[in-house]
PDB file of C-alpha atoms in Angstrom:
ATOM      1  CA  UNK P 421      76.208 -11.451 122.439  1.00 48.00           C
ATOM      2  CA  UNK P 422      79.057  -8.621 123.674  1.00 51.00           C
ATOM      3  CA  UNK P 423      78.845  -6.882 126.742  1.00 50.00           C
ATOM      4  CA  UNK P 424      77.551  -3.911 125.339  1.00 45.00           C
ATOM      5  CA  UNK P 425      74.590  -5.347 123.668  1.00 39.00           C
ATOM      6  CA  UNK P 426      73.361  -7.028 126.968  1.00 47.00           C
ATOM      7  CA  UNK P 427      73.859  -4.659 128.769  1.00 49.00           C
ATOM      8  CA  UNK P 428      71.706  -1.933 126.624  1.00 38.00           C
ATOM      9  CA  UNK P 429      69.090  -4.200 126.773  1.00 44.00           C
ATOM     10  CA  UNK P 430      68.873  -5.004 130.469  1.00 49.00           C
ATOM     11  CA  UNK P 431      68.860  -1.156 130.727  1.00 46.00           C
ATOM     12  CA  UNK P 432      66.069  -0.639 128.201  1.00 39.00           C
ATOM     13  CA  UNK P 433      64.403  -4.119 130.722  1.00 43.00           C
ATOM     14  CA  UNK P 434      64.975  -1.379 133.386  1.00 46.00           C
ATOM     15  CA  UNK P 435      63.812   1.384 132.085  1.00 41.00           C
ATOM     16  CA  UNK P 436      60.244  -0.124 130.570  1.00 40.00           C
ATOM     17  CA  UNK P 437      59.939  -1.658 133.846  1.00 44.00           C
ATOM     18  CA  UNK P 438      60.038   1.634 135.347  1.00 45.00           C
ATOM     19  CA  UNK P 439      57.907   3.908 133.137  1.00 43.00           C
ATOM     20  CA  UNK P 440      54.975   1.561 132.415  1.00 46.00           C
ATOM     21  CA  UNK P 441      51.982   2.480 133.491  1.00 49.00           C
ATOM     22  CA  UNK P 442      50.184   0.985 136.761  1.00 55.00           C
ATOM     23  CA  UNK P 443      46.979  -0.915 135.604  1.00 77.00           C
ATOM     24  CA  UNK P 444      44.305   1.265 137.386  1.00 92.00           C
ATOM     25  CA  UNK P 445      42.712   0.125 140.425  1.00 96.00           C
ATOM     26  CA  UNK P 446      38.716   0.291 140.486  1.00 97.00           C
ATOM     27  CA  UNK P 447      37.135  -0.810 143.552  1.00 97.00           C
ATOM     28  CA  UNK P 448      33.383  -1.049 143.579  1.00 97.00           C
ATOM     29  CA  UNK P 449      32.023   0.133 146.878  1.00 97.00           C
ATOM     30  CA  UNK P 450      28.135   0.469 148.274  1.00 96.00           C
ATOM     31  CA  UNK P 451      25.976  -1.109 150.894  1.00 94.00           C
ATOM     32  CA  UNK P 452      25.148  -4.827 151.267  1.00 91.00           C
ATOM     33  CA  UNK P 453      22.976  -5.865 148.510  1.00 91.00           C
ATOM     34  CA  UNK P 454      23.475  -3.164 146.246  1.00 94.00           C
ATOM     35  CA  UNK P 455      24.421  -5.155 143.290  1.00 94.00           C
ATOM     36  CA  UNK P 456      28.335  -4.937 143.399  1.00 95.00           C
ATOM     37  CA  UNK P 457      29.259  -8.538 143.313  1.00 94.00           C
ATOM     38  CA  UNK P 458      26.611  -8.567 140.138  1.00 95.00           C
ATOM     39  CA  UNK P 459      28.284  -6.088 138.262  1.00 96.00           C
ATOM     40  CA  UNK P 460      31.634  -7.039 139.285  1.00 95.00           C
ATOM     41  CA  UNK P 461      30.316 -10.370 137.436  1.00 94.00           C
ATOM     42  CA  UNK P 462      29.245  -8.626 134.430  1.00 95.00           C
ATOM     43  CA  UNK P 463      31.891  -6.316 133.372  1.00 95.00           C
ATOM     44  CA  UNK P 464      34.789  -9.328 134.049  1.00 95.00           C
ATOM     45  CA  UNK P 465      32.347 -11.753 132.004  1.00 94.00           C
ATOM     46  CA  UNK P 466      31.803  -9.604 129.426  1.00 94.00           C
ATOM     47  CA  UNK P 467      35.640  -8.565 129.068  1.00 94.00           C
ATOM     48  CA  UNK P 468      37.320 -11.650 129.948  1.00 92.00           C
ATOM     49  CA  UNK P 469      34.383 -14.517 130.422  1.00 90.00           C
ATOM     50  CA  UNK P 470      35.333 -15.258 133.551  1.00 85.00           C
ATOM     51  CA  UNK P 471      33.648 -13.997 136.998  1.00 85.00           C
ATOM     52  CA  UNK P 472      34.504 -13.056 140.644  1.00 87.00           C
ATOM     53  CA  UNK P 473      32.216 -14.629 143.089  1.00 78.00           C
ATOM     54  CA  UNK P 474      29.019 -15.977 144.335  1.00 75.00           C
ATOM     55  CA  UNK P 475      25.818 -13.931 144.660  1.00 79.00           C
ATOM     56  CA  UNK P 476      22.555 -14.473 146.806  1.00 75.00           C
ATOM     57  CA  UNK P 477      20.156 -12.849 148.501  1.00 76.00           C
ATOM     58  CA  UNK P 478      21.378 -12.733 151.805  1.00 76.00           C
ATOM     59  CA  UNK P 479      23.023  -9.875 152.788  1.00 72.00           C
ATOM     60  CA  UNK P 480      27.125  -9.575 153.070  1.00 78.00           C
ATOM     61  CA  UNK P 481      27.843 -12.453 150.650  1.00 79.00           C
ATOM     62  CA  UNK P 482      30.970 -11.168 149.877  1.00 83.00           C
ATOM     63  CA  UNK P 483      32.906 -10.765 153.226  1.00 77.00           C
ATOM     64  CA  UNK P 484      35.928 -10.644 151.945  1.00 87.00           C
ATOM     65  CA  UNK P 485      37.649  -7.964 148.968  1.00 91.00           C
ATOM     66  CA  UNK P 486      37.802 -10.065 145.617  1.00 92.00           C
ATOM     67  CA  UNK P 487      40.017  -8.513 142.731  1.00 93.00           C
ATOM     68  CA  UNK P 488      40.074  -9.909 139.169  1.00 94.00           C
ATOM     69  CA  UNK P 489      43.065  -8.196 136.913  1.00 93.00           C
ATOM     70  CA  UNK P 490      43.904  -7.209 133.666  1.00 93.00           C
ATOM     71  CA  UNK P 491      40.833  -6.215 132.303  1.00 95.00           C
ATOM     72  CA  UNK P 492      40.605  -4.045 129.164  1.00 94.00           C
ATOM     73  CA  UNK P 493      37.662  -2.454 128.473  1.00 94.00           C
ATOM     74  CA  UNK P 494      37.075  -0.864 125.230  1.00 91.00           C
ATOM     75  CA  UNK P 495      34.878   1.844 124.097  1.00 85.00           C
ATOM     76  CA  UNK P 496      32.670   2.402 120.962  1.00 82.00           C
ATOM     77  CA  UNK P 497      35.044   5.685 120.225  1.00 77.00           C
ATOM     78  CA  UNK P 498      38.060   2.774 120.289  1.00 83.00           C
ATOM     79  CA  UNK P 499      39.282   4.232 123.742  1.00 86.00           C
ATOM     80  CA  UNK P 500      40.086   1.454 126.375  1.00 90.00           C
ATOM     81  CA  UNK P 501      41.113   1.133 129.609  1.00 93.00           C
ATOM     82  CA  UNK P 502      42.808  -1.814 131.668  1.00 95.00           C
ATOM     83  CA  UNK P 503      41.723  -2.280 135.243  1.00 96.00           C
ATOM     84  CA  UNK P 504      41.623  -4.779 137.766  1.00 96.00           C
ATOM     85  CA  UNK P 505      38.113  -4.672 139.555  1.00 96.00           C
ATOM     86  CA  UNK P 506      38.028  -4.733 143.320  1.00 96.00           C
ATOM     87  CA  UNK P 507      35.580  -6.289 144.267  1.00 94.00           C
ATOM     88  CA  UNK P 508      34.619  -5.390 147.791  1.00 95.00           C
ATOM     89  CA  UNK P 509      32.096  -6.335 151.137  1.00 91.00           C
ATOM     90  CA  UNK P 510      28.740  -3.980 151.692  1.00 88.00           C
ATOM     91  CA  UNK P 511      30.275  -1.047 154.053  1.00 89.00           C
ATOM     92  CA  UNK P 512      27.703  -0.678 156.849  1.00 87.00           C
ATOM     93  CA  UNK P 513      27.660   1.371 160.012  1.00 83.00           C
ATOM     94  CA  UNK P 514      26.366  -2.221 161.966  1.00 84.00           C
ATOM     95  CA  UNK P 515      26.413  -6.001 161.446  1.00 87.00           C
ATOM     96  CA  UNK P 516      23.844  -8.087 163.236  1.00 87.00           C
ATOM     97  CA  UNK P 517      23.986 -11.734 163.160  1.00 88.00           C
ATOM     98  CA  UNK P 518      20.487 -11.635 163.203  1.00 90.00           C
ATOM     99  CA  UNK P 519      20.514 -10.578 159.312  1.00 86.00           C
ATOM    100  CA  UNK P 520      21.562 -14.311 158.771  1.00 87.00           C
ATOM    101  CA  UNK P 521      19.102 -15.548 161.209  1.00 90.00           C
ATOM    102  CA  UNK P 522      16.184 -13.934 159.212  1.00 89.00           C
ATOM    103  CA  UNK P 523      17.348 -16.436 156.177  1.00 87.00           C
ATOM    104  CA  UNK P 524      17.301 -19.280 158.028  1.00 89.00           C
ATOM    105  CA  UNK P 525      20.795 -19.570 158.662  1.00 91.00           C
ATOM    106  CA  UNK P 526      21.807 -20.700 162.006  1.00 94.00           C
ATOM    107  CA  UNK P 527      22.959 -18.703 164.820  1.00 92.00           C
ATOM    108  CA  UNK P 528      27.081 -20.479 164.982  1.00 94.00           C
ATOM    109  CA  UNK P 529      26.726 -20.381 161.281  1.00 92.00           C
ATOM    110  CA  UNK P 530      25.321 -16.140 161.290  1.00 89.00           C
ATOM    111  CA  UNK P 531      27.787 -15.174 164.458  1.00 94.00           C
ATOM    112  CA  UNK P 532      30.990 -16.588 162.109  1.00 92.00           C
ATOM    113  CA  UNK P 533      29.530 -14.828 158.837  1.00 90.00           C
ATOM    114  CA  UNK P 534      28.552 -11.454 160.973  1.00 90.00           C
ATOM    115  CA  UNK P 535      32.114 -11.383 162.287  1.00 91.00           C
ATOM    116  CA  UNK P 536      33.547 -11.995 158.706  1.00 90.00           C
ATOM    117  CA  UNK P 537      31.411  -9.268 157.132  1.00 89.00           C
ATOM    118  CA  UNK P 538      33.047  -6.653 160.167  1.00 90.00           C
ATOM    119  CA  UNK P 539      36.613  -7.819 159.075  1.00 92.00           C
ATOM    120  CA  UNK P 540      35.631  -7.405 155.681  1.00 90.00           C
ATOM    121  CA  UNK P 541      34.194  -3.947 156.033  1.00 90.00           C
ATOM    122  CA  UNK P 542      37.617  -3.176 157.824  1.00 91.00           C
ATOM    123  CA  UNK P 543      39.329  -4.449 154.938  1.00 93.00           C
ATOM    124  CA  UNK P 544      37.590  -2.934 152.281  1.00 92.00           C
ATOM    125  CA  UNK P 545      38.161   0.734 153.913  1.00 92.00           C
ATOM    126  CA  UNK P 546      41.958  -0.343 153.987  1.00 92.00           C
ATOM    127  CA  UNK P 547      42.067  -0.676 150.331  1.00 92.00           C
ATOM    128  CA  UNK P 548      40.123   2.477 149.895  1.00 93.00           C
ATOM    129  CA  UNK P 549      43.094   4.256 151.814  1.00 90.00           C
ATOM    130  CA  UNK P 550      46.013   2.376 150.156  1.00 89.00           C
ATOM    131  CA  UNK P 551      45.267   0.645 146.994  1.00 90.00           C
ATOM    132  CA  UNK P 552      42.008   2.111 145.021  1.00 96.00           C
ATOM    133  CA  UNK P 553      42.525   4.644 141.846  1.00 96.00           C
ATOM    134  CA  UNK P 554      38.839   4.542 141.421  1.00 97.00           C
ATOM    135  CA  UNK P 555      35.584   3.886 142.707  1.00 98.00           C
ATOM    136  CA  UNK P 556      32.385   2.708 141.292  1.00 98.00           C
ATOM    137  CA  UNK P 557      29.849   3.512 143.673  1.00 98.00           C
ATOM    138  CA  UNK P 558      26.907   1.204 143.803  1.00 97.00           C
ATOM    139  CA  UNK P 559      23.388   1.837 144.777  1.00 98.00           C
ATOM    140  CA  UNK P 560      19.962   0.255 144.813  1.00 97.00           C
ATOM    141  CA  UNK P 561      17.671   2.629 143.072  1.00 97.00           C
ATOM    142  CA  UNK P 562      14.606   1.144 144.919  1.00 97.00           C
ATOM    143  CA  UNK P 563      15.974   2.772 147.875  1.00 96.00           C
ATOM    144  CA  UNK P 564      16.643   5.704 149.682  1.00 95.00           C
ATOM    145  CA  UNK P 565      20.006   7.053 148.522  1.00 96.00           C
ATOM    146  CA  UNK P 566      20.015   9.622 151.746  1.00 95.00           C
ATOM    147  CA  UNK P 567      21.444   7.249 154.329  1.00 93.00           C
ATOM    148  CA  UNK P 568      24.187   7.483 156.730  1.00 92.00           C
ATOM    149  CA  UNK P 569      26.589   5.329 155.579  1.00 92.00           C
ATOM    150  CA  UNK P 570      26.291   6.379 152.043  1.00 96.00           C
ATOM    151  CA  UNK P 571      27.029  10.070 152.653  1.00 95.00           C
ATOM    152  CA  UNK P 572      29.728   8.934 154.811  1.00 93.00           C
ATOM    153  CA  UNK P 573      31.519   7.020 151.933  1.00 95.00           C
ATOM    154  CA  UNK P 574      31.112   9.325 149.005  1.00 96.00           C
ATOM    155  CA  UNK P 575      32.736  11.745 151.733  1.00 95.00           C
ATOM    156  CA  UNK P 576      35.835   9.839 152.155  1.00 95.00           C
ATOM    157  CA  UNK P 577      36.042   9.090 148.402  1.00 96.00           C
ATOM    158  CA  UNK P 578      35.981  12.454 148.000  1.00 96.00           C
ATOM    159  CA  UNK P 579      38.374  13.322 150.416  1.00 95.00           C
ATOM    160  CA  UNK P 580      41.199  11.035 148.672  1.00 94.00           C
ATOM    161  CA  UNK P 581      40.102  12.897 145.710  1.00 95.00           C
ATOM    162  CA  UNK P 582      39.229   9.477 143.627  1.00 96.00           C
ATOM    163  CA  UNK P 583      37.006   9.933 140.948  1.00 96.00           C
ATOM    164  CA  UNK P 584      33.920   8.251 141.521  1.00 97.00           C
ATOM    165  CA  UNK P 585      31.445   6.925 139.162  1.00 97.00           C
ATOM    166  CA  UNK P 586      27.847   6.685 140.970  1.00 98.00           C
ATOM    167  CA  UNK P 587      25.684   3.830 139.399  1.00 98.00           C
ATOM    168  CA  UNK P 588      21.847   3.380 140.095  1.00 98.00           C
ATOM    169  CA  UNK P 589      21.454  -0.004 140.036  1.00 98.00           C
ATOM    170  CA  UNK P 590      18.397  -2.005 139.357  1.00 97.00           C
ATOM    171  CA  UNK P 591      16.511   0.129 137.147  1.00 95.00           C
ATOM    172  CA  UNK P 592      14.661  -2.721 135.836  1.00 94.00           C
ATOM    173  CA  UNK P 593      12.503  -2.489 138.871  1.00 96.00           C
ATOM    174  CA  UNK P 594       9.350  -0.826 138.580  1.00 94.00           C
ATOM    175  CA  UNK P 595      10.238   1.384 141.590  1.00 95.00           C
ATOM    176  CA  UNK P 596      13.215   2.436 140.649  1.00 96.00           C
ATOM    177  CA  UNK P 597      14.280   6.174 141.303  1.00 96.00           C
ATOM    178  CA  UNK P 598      17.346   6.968 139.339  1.00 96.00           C
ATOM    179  CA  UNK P 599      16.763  10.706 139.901  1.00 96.00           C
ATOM    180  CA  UNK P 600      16.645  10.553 143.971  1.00 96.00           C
ATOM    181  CA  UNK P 601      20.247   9.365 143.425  1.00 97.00           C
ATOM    182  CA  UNK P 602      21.048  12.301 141.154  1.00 96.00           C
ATOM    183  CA  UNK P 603      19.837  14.471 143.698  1.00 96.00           C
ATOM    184  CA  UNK P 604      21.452  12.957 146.219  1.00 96.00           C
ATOM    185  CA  UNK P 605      25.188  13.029 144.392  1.00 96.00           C
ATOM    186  CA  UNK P 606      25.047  16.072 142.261  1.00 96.00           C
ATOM    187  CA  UNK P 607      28.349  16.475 141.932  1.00 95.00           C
ATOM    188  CA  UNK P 608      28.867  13.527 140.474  1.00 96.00           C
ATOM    189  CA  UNK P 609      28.418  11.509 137.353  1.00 96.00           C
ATOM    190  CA  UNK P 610      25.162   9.258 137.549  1.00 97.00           C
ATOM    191  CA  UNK P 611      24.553   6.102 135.448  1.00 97.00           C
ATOM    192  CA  UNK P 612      21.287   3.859 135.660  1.00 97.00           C
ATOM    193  CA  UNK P 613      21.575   0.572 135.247  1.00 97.00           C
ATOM    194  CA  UNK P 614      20.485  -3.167 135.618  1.00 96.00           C
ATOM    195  CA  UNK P 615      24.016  -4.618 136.305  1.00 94.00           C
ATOM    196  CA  UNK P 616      21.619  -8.506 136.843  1.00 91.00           C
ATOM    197  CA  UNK P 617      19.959  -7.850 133.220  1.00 94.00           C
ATOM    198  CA  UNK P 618      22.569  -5.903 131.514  1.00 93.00           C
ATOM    199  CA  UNK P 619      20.877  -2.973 130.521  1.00 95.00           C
ATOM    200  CA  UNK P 620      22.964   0.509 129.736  1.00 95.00           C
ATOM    201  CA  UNK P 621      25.968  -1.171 130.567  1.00 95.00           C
ATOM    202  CA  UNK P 622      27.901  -0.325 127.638  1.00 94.00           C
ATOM    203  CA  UNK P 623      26.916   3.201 128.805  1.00 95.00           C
ATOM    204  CA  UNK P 624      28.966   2.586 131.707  1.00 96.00           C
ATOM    205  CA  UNK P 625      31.427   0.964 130.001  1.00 95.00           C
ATOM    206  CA  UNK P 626      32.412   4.215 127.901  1.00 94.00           C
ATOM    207  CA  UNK P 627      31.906   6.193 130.900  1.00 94.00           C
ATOM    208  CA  UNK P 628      34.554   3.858 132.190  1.00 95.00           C
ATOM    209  CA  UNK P 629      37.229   4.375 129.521  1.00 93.00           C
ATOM    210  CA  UNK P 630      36.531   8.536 129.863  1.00 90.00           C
ATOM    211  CA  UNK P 631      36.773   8.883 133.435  1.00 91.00           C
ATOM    212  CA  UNK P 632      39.073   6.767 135.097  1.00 92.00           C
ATOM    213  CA  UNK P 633      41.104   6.387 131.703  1.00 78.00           C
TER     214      UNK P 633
END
């Protein structure tokens, strides 16, 4: 091989390196018990089979920011999209230990996970800052969508001028109030869903190719 031929190609190496496009960062944000960690599952084992973490009951499972990457998502129009999910802690304004205590987890055992969650929380809003392209913004539709640290985050989202998909999760529940989350988050797209059952998720999936594509 001359010269000349190796060295075109390590500058066409170069050049692809250079001008390919970033894989788009989606973080999925909410408070504890929301359901991200559930559809974080969903969307990478329906892409990829695969899945992020654990899931339980009890609050702040995930304490620390989970990302799975390379995912391509495809839409029914043939659009697609490849993302790696972030998956991240419940953002709170408070962490008590005594959350763990109420689930029968002992008090060394629900001081160490109470002072994980805070580091995660701390982490989480440091990828929001530095690494996110997108946010998926989870919340339980059983409950009331007008809390503090709800219109806090959508605010901060808003002010890094992410596009942000709000999801109404758990609309399999007979309580469920998609529209007090519309009306909370006008501005914004809304999409109701059971991210543990599966239903409208390919809903969300196209929404996913349009809007963060």
């Amino acid at each position: 091989m001359t010269f000349l031929v190796r060295t075109k190609r390590k500058i066409s190496g170069l050049l692809k390196a250079l001008f390919k496009k970033r894989t788009c960062r989606i973080g999925i944000y909410g408070p504890p018990n929301a359901g991200k960690t559930t559809l974080a599952n969903r969307i990478v084992r329906d892409w990829v089979g695969d899945a992020v973490g654990p899931v339980s009951e009890v609050p702040h499972e995930t304490r620390r920011v989970r990302r799975k990457e390379d995912i391509t998502i495809t839409g029914q129009n043939g659009s697609s999209i490849t993302i790696d999910i972030v998956d991240t802690p419940g953002v709170t304004t408070k962490i008590d230990y005594n959350e763990f205590i109420e689930f029968g987890i002992e008090k060394e055992e629900a001081v160490k996970r109470a002072r994980e969650a805070t580091e995660g929380v701390a982490e989480a809003m440091h990828w929001l800052r530095e690494d996110i392209d997108g946010v998926i913004y989870m919340l339980d539709s059983t409950l009331d969508p007008f809390q503090q640290v709800n219109i806090m985050l959508v605010g901060i989202i808003e002010s890094r001028k992410l596009p942000v998909l709000i999801v109404a999760n758990k609309n399999d529940l007979p309580d469920a109030s998609p529209a007090r989350i519309k009306s909370a988050f006008p501005q914004h797209p809304v999409i109701a869903i059971s991210g543990l059952e599966g239903n409208n998720v390919e809903e969300l999936y196209e929404q996913m190719t349009s809007y963060f594509g």
